[in-house]
mmCIF file of C-alpha atoms in Angstrom:
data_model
loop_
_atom_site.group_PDB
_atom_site.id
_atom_site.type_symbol
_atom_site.label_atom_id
_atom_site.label_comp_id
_atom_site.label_asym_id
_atom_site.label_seq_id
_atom_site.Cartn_x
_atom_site.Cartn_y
_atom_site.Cartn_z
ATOM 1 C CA UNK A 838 11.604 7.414 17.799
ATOM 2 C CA UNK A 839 12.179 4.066 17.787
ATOM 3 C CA UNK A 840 10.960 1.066 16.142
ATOM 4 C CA UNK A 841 9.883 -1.774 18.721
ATOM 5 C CA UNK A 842 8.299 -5.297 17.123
ATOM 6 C CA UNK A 843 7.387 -8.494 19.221
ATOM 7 C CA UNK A 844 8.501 -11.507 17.751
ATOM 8 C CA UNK A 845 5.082 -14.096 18.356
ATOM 9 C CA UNK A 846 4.317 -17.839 17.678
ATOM 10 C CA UNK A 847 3.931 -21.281 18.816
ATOM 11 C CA UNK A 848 6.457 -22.670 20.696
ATOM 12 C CA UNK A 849 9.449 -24.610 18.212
ATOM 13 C CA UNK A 850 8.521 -22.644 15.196
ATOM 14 C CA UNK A 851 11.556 -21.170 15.515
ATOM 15 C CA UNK A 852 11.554 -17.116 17.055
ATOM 16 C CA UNK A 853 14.086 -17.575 18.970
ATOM 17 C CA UNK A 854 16.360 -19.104 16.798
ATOM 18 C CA UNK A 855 15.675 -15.958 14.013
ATOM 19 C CA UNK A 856 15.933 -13.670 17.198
ATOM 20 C CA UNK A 857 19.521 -15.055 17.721
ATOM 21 C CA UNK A 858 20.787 -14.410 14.179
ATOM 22 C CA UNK A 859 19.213 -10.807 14.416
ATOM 23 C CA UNK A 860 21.311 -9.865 17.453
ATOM 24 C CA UNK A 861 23.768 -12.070 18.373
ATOM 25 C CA UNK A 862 22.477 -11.903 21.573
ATOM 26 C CA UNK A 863 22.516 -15.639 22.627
ATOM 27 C CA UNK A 864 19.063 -16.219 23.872
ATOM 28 C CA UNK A 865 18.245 -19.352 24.419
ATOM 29 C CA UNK A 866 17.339 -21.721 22.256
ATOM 30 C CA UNK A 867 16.274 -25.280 22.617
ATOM 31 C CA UNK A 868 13.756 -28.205 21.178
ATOM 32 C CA UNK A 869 11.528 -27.764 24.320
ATOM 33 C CA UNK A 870 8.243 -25.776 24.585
ATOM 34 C CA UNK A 871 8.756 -22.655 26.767
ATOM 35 C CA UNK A 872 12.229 -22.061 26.136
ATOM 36 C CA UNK A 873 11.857 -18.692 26.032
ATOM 37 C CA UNK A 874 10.334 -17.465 29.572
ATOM 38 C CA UNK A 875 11.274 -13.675 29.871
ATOM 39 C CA UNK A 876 11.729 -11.602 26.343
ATOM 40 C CA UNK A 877 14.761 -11.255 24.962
ATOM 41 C CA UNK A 878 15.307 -7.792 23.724
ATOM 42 C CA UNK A 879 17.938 -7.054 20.736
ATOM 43 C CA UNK A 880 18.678 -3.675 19.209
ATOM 44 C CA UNK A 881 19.609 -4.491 15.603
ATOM 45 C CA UNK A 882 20.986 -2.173 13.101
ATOM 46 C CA UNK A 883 19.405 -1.030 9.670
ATOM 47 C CA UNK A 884 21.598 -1.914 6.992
ATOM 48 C CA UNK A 885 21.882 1.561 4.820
ATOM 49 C CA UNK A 886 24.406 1.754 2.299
ATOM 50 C CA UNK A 887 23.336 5.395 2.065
ATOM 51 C CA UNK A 888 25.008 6.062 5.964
ATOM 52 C CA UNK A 889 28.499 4.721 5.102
ATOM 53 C CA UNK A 890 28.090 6.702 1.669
ATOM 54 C CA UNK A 891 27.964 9.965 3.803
ATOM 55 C CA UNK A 892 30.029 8.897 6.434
ATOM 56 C CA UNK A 893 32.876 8.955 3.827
ATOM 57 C CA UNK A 894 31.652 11.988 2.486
ATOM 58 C CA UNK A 895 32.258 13.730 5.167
ATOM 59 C CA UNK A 896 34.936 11.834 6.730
ATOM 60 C CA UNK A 897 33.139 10.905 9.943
ATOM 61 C CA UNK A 898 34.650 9.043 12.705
ATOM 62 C CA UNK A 899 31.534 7.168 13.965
ATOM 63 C CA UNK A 900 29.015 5.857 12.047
ATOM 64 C CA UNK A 901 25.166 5.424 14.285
ATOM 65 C CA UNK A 902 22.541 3.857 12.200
ATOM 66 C CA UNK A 903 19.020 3.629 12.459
ATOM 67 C CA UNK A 904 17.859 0.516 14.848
ATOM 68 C CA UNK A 905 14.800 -2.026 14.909
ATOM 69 C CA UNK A 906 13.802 -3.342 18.442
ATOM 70 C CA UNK A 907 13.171 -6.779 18.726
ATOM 71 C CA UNK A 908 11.566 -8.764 21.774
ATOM 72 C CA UNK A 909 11.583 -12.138 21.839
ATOM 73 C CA UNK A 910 8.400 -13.394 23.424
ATOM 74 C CA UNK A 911 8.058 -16.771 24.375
ATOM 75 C CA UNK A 912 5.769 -19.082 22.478
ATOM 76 C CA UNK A 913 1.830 -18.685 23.001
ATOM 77 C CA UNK A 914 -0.326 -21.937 23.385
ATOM 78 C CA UNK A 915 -4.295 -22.402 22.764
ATOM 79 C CA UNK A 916 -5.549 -20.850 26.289
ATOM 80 C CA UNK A 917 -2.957 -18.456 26.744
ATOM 81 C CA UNK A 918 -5.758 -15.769 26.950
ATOM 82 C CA UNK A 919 -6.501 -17.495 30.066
ATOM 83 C CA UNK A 920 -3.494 -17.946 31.724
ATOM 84 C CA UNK A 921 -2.222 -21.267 30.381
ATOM 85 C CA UNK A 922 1.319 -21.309 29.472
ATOM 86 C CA UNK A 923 2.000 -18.457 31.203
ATOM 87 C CA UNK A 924 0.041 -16.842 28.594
ATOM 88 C CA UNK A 925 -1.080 -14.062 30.918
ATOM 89 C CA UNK A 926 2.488 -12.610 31.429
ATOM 90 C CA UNK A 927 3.466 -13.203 27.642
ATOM 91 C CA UNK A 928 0.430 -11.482 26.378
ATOM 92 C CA UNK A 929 1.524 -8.826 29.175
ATOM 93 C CA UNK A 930 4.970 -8.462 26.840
ATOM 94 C CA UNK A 931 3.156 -8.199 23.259
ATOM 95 C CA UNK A 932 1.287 -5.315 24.324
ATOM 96 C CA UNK A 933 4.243 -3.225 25.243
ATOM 97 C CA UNK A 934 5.420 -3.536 21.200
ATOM 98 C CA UNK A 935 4.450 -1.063 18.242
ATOM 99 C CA UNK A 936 3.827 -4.394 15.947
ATOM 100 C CA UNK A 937 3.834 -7.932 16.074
ATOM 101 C CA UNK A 938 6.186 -10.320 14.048
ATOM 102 C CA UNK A 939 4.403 -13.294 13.392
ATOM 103 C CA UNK A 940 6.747 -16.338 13.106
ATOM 104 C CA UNK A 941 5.105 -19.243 11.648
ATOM 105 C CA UNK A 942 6.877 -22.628 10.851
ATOM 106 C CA UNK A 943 6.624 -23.282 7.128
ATOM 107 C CA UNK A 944 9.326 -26.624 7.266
ATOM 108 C CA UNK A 945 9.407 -30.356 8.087
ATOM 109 C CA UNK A 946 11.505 -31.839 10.432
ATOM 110 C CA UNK A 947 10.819 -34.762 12.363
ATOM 111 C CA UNK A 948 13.632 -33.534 14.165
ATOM 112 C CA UNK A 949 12.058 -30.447 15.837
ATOM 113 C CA UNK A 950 8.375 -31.430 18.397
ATOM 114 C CA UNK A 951 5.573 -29.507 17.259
ATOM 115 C CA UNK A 952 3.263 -28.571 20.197
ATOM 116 C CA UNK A 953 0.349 -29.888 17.967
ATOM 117 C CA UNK A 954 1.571 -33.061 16.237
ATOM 118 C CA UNK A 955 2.255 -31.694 13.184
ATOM 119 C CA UNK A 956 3.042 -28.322 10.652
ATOM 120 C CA UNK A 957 -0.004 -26.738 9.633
ATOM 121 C CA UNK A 958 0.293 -22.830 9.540
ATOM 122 C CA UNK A 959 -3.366 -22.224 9.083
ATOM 123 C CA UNK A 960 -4.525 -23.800 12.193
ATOM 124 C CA UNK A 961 -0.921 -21.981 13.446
ATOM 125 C CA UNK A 962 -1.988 -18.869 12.834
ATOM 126 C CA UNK A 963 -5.952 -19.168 13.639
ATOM 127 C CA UNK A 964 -4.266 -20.423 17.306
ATOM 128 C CA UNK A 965 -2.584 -17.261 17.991
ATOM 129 C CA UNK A 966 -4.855 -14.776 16.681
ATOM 130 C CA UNK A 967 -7.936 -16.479 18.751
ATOM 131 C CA UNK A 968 -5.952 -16.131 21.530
ATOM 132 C CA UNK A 969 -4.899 -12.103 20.917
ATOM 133 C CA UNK A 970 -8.644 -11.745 20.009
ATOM 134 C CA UNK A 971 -9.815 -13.086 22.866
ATOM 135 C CA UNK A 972 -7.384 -11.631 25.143
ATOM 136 C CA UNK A 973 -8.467 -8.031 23.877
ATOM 137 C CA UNK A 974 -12.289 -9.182 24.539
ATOM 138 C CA UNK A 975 -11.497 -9.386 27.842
ATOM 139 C CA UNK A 976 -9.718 -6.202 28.262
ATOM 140 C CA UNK A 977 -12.175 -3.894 26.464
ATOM 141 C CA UNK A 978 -15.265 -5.649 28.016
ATOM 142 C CA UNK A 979 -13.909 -4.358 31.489
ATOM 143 C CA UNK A 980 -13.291 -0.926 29.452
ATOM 144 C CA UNK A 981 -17.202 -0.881 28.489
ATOM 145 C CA UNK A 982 -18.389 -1.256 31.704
ATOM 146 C CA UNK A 983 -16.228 0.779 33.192
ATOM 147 C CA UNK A 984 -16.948 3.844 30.962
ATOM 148 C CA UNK A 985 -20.950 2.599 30.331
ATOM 149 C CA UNK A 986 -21.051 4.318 33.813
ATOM 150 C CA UNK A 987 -19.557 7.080 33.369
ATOM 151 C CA UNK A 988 -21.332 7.731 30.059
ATOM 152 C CA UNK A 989 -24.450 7.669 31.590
ATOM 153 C CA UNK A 990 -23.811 10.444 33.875
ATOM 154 C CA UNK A 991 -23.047 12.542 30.778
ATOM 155 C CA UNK A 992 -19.387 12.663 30.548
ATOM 156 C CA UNK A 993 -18.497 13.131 27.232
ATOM 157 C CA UNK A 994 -15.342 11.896 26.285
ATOM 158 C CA UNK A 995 -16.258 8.746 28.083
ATOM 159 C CA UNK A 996 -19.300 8.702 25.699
ATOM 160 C CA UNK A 997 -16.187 8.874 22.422
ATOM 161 C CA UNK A 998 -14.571 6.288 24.296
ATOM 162 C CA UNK A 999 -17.422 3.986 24.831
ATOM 163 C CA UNK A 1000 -18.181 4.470 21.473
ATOM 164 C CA UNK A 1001 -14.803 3.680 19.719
ATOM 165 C CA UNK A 1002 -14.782 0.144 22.201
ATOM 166 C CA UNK A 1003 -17.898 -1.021 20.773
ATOM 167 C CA UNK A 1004 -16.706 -0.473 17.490
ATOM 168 C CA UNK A 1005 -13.962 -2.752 18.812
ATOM 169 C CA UNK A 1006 -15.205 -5.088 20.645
ATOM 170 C CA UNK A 1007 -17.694 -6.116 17.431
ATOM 171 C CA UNK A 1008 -15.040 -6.854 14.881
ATOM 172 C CA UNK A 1009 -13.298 -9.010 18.114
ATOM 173 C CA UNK A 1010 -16.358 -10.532 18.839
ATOM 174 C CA UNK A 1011 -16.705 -11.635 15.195
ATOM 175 C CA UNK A 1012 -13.069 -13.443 14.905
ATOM 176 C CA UNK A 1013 -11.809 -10.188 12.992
ATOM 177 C CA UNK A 1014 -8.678 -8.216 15.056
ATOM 178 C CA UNK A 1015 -9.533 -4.796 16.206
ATOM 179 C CA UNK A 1016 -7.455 -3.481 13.113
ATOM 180 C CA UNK A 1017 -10.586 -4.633 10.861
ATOM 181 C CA UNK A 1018 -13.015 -2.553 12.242
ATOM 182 C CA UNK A 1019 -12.702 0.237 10.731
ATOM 183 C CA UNK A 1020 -11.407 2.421 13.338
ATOM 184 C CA UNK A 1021 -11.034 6.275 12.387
ATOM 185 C CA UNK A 1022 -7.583 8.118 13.530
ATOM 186 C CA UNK A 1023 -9.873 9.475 16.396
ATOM 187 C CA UNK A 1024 -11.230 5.967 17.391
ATOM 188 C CA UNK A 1025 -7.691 4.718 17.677
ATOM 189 C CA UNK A 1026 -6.085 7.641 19.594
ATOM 190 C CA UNK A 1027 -9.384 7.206 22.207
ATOM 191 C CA UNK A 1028 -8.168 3.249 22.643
ATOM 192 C CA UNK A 1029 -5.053 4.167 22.987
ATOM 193 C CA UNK A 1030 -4.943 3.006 26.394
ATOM 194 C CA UNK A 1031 -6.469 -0.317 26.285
ATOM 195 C CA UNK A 1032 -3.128 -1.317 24.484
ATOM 196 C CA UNK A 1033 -5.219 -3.427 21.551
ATOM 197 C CA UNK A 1034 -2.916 -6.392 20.458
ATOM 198 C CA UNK A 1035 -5.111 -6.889 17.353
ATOM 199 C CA UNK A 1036 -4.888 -3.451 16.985
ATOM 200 C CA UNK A 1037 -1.063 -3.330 16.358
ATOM 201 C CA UNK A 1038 0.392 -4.377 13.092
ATOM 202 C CA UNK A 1039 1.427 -7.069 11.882
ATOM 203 C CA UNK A 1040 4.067 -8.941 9.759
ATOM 204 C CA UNK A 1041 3.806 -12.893 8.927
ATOM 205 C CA UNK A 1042 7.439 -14.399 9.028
ATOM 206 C CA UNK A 1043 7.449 -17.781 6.966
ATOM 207 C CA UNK A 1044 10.478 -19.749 8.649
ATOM 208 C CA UNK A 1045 11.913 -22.326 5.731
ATOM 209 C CA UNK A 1046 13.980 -25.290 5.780
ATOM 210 C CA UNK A 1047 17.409 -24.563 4.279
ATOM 211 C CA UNK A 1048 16.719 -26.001 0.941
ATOM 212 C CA UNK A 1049 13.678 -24.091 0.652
ATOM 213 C CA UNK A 1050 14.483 -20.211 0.305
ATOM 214 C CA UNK A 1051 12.820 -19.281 -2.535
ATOM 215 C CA UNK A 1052 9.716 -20.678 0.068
ATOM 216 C CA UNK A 1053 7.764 -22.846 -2.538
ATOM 217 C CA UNK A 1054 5.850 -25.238 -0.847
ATOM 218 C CA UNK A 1055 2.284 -25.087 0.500
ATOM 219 C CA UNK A 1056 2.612 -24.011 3.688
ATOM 220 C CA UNK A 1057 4.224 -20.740 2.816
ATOM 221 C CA UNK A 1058 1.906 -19.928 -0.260
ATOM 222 C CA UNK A 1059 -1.160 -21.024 2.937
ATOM 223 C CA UNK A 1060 0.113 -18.210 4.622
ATOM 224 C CA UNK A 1061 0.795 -15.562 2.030
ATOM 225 C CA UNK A 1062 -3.068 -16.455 1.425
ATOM 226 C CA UNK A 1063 -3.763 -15.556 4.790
ATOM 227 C CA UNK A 1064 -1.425 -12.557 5.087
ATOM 228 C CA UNK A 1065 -3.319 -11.140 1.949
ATOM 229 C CA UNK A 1066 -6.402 -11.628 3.408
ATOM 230 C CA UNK A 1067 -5.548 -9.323 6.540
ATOM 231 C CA UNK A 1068 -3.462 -6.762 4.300
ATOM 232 C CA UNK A 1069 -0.449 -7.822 6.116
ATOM 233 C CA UNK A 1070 3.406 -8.879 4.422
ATOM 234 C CA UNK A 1071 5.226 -11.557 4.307
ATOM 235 C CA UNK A 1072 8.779 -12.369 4.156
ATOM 236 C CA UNK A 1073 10.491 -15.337 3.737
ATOM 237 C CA UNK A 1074 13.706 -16.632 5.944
ATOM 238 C CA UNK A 1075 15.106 -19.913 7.363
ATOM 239 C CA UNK A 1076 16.220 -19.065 11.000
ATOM 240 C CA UNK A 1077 19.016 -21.634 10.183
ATOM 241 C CA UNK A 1078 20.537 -19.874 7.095
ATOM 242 C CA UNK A 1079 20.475 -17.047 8.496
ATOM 243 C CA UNK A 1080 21.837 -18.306 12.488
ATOM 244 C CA UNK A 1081 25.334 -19.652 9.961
ATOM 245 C CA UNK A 1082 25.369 -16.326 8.320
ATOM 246 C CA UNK A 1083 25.450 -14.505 11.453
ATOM 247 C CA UNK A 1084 28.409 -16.501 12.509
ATOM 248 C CA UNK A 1085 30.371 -15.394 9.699
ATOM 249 C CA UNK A 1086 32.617 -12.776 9.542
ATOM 250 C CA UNK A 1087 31.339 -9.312 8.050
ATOM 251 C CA UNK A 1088 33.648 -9.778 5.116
ATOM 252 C CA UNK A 1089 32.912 -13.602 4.387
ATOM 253 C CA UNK A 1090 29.068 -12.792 4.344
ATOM 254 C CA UNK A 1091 28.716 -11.374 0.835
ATOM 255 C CA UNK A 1092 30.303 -14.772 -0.779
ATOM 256 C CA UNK A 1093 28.026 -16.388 1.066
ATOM 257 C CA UNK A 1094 24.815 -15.036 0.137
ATOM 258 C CA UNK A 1095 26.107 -15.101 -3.399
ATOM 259 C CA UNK A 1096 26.697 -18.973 -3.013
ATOM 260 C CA UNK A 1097 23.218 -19.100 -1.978
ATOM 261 C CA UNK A 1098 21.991 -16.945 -5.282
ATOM 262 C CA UNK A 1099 20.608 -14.167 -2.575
ATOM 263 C CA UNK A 1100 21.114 -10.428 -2.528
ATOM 264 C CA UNK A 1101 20.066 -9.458 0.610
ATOM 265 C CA UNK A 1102 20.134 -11.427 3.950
ATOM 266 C CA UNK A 1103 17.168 -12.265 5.112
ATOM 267 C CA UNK A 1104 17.093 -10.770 8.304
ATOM 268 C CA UNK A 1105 17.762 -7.178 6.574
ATOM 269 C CA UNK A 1106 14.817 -7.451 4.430
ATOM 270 C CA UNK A 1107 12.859 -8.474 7.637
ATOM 271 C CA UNK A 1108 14.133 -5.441 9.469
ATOM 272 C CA UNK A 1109 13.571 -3.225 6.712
ATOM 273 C CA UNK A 1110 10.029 -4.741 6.598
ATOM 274 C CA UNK A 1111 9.331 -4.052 9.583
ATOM 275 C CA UNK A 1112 9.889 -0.398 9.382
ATOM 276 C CA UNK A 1113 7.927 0.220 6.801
ATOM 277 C CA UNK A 1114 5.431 -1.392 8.653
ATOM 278 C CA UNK A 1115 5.453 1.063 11.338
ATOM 279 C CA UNK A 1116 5.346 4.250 8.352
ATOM 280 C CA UNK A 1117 8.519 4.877 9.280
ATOM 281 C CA UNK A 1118 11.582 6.713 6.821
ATOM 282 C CA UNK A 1119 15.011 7.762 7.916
ATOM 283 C CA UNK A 1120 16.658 11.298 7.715
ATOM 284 C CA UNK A 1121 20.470 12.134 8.050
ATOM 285 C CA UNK A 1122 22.791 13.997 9.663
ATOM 286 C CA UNK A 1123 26.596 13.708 8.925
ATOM 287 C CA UNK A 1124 29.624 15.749 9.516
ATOM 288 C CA UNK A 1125 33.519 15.081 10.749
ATOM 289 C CA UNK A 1126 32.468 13.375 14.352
ATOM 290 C CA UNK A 1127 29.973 11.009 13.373
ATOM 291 C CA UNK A 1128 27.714 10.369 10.715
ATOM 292 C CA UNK A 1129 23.541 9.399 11.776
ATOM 293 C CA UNK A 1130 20.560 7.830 10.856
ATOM 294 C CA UNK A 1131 17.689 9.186 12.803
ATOM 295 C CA UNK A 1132 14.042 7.461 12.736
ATOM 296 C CA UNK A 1133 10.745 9.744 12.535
ATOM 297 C CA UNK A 1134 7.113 8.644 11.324
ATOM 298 C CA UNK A 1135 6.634 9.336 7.621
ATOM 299 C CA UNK A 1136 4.749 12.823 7.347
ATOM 300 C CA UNK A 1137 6.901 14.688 10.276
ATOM 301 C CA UNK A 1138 7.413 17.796 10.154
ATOM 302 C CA UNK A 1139 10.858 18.988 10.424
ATOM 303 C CA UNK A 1140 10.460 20.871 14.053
ATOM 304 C CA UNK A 1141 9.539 17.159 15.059
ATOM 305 C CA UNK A 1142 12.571 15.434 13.014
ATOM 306 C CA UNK A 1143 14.694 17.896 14.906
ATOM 307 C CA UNK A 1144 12.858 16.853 18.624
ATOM 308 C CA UNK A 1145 14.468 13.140 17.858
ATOM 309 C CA UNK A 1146 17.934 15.018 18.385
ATOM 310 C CA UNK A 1147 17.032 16.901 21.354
ATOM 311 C CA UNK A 1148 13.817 18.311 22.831
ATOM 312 C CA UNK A 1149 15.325 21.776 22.312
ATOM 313 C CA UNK A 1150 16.274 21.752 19.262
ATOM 314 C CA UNK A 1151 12.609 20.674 18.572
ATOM 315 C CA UNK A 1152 11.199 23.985 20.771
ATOM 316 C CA UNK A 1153 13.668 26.338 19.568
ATOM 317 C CA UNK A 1154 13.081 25.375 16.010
ATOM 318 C CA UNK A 1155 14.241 28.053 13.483
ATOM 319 C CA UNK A 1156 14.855 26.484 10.357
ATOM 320 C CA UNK A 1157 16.297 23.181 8.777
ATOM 321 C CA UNK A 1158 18.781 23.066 5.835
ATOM 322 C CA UNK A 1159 18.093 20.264 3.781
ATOM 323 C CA UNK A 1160 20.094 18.467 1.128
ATOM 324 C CA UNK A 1161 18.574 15.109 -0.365
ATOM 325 C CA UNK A 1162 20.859 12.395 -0.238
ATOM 326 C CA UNK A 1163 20.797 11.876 -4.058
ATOM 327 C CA UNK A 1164 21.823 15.405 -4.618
ATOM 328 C CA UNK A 1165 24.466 15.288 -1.616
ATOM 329 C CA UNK A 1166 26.131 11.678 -3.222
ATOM 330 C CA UNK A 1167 26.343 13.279 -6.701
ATOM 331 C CA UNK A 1168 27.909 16.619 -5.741
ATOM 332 C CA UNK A 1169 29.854 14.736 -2.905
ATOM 333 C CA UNK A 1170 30.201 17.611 -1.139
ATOM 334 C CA UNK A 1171 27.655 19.952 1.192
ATOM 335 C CA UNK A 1172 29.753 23.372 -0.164
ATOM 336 C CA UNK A 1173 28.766 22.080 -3.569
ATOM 337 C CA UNK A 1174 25.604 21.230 -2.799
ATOM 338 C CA UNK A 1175 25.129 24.937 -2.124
ATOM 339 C CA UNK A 1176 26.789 26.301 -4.872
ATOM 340 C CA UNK A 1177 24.910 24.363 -6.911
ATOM 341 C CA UNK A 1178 21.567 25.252 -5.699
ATOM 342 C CA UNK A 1179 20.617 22.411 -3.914
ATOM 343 C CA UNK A 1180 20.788 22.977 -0.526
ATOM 344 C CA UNK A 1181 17.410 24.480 0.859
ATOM 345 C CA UNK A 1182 16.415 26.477 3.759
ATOM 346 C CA UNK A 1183 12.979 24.984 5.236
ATOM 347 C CA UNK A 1184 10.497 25.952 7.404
ATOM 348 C CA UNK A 1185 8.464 24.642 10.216
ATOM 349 C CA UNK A 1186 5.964 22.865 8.172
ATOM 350 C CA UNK A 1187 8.358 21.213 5.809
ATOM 351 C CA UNK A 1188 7.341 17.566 5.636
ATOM 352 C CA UNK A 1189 10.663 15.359 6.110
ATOM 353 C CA UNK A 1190 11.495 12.838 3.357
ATOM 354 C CA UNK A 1191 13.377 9.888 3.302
ATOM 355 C CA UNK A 1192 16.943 10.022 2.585
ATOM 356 C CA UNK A 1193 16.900 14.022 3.595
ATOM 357 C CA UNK A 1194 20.354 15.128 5.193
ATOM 358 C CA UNK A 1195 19.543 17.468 7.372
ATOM 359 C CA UNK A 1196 21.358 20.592 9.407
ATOM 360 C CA UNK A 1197 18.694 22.617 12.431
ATOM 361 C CA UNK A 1198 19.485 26.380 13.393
ATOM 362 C CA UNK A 1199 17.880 26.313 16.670
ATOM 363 C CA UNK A 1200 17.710 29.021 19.545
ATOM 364 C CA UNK A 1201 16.631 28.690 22.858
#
């Protein structure tokens, strides 16, 4: 189960230049609007001290963490809804993501065109999400009449359907994303297909100047304001700091963050963000060929954690045996985990937790 986020803006606020340092992929990036034309996608890794902990544990010769997706979608302009700036195909590219990453310049530089004149993340932000809103207008008023028909001729899961839009379609046609309308578990699954931007979540990305990680200046406390206000996080990275740090050699990157008073790079804590946005926790399994982060939704069940492995270990699910990675590090051994008492046999409707290392007897 993967983790998939599309990385959204203006154009020159600086996505691409953050995307770069999160991959090392080299997509382009330049002082031009519309840099960025098709999406850049970039697996990146989730730092987890806890994997190379249990990879030497057991001795393992490869080590597969958990990864983030990350598309790169080029900058949206006022009008995009509408096709201008080829805002049709980009808006095509955000609603093939689980969640958005909203990038929003928070730094001066006369160096660097704004589209608009001039840094103001307010009007930044009210920019792209008018455009997303109005965008999923269009999409769900085709859905309504569409269905209204079929509703009327007494099918009823078009009636659930045409029900859930409305519910929609009023928080859109109030300003408010679809997210703010209160939509039950039901309402969501029966919109599933209209692939809702607004209704995806979302996490506001507050790109600094250098000198300015700690982020205290107006624009970014503007847009914590905002974030607040939509129940949505906020982290805080310069796409330049963290484009040098990506240069550097693995082993020269620890001085550097020290130099810079900083414990964690900033593109970790963005990745890590972004996981939890999604409910997301990681689960373990290690042994002499290669230790593993696997991905599952928070609240799976373990025939399901065993389905991200393969499909059959999922239907031939017998039973899981589980050893929490606090346990495992501080009897450093799965032998003495079970000696000890705390290895467990579980069931099918054992609920995974994060940091579990996990072992499936399957039979199919």
């Amino acid at each position: 189960m993967g983790v998939n986020c599309g990385i959204v803006g203006l154009p020159n606020v600086g996505k691409s230049t953050i995307f770069n340092a999160m991959t090392a992929a080299g997509a382009e990036s330049a002082n031009y609007p519309f840099c960025t034309i098709e999406p850049n996608v970039g697996v990146v890794p989730l730092a987890d001290p806890r994997l190379t902990r249990l990879a030497a544990l057991f001795g393992s010769q490869r080590v597969l963490p958990a990864t983030v997706e990350f598309v790169d979608i080029a900058g949206l302009v006022a009008g995009a809804s509408k096709g201008e700036g080829l805002g049709n195909q980009f808006l095509a590219n955000i609603r093939e993501t689980d969640a958005i990453l909203h990038v929003v310049r928070c730094f001066d530089d006369s160096q660097v065109v704004h589209v608009d004149g001039g840094v103001d993340p307010e009007r930044d932000i009210t920019t792209i999400d008018l455009e997303l809103i109005l965008a999923d207008m269009e999409s769900l008023t085709r859905q309504a009449t569409r269905l209204d028909k079929k509703a009327k001729s007494g099918d009823k899961e078009a009636i659930r359907q045409l029900d859930a839009t409305h519910k929609a379609l009023k928080a859109l046609e109030d300003g408010r994303p679809a997210r703010s309308a209160g939509l039950s578990d039901e309402d969501r699954e029966l919109l599933r297909e209209a692939h809702l931007i607004t209704l995806k979540p979302v996490l506001f990305v507050a790109n600094v100047a250098e000198d300015d990680l700690a982020g205290n200046n107006a624009y970014v406390k503007r847009v914590t304001e905002i974030a607040a206000e939509q129940g949505a996080e906020v982290v805080v990275i310069s796409g330049v700091i963290e484009s040098e740090l990506a240069e550097l050699p693995e082993e020269d990157r620890a001085a550097y963050l020290e130099d810079l008073g900083l414990e964690e790079a900033g593109l970790d804590r963005l990745a890590h963000a972004a996981y939890r946005l999604l409910g997301k926790i990681t689960y373990f399994t290690a042994g002499p060929k290669e230790a593993r982060a696997w991905t599952v939704r928070d609240g799976a069940l373990a025939p399901e954690a065993a389905g991200e492995i393969h499909t059959d270990f999922e239907r031939g699910f017998i039973r899981a045996e589980v050893v929490h990675y606090e346990d495992l590090d501080r009897v450093e051994s799965w032998q003495a985990a079970k000696e000890k008492g705390l290895l467990r046999s579980e069931g099918k409707e054992y609920r995974v937790l994060d940091g579990d290392v996990m072992h499936f007897r399957f039979n199919v």
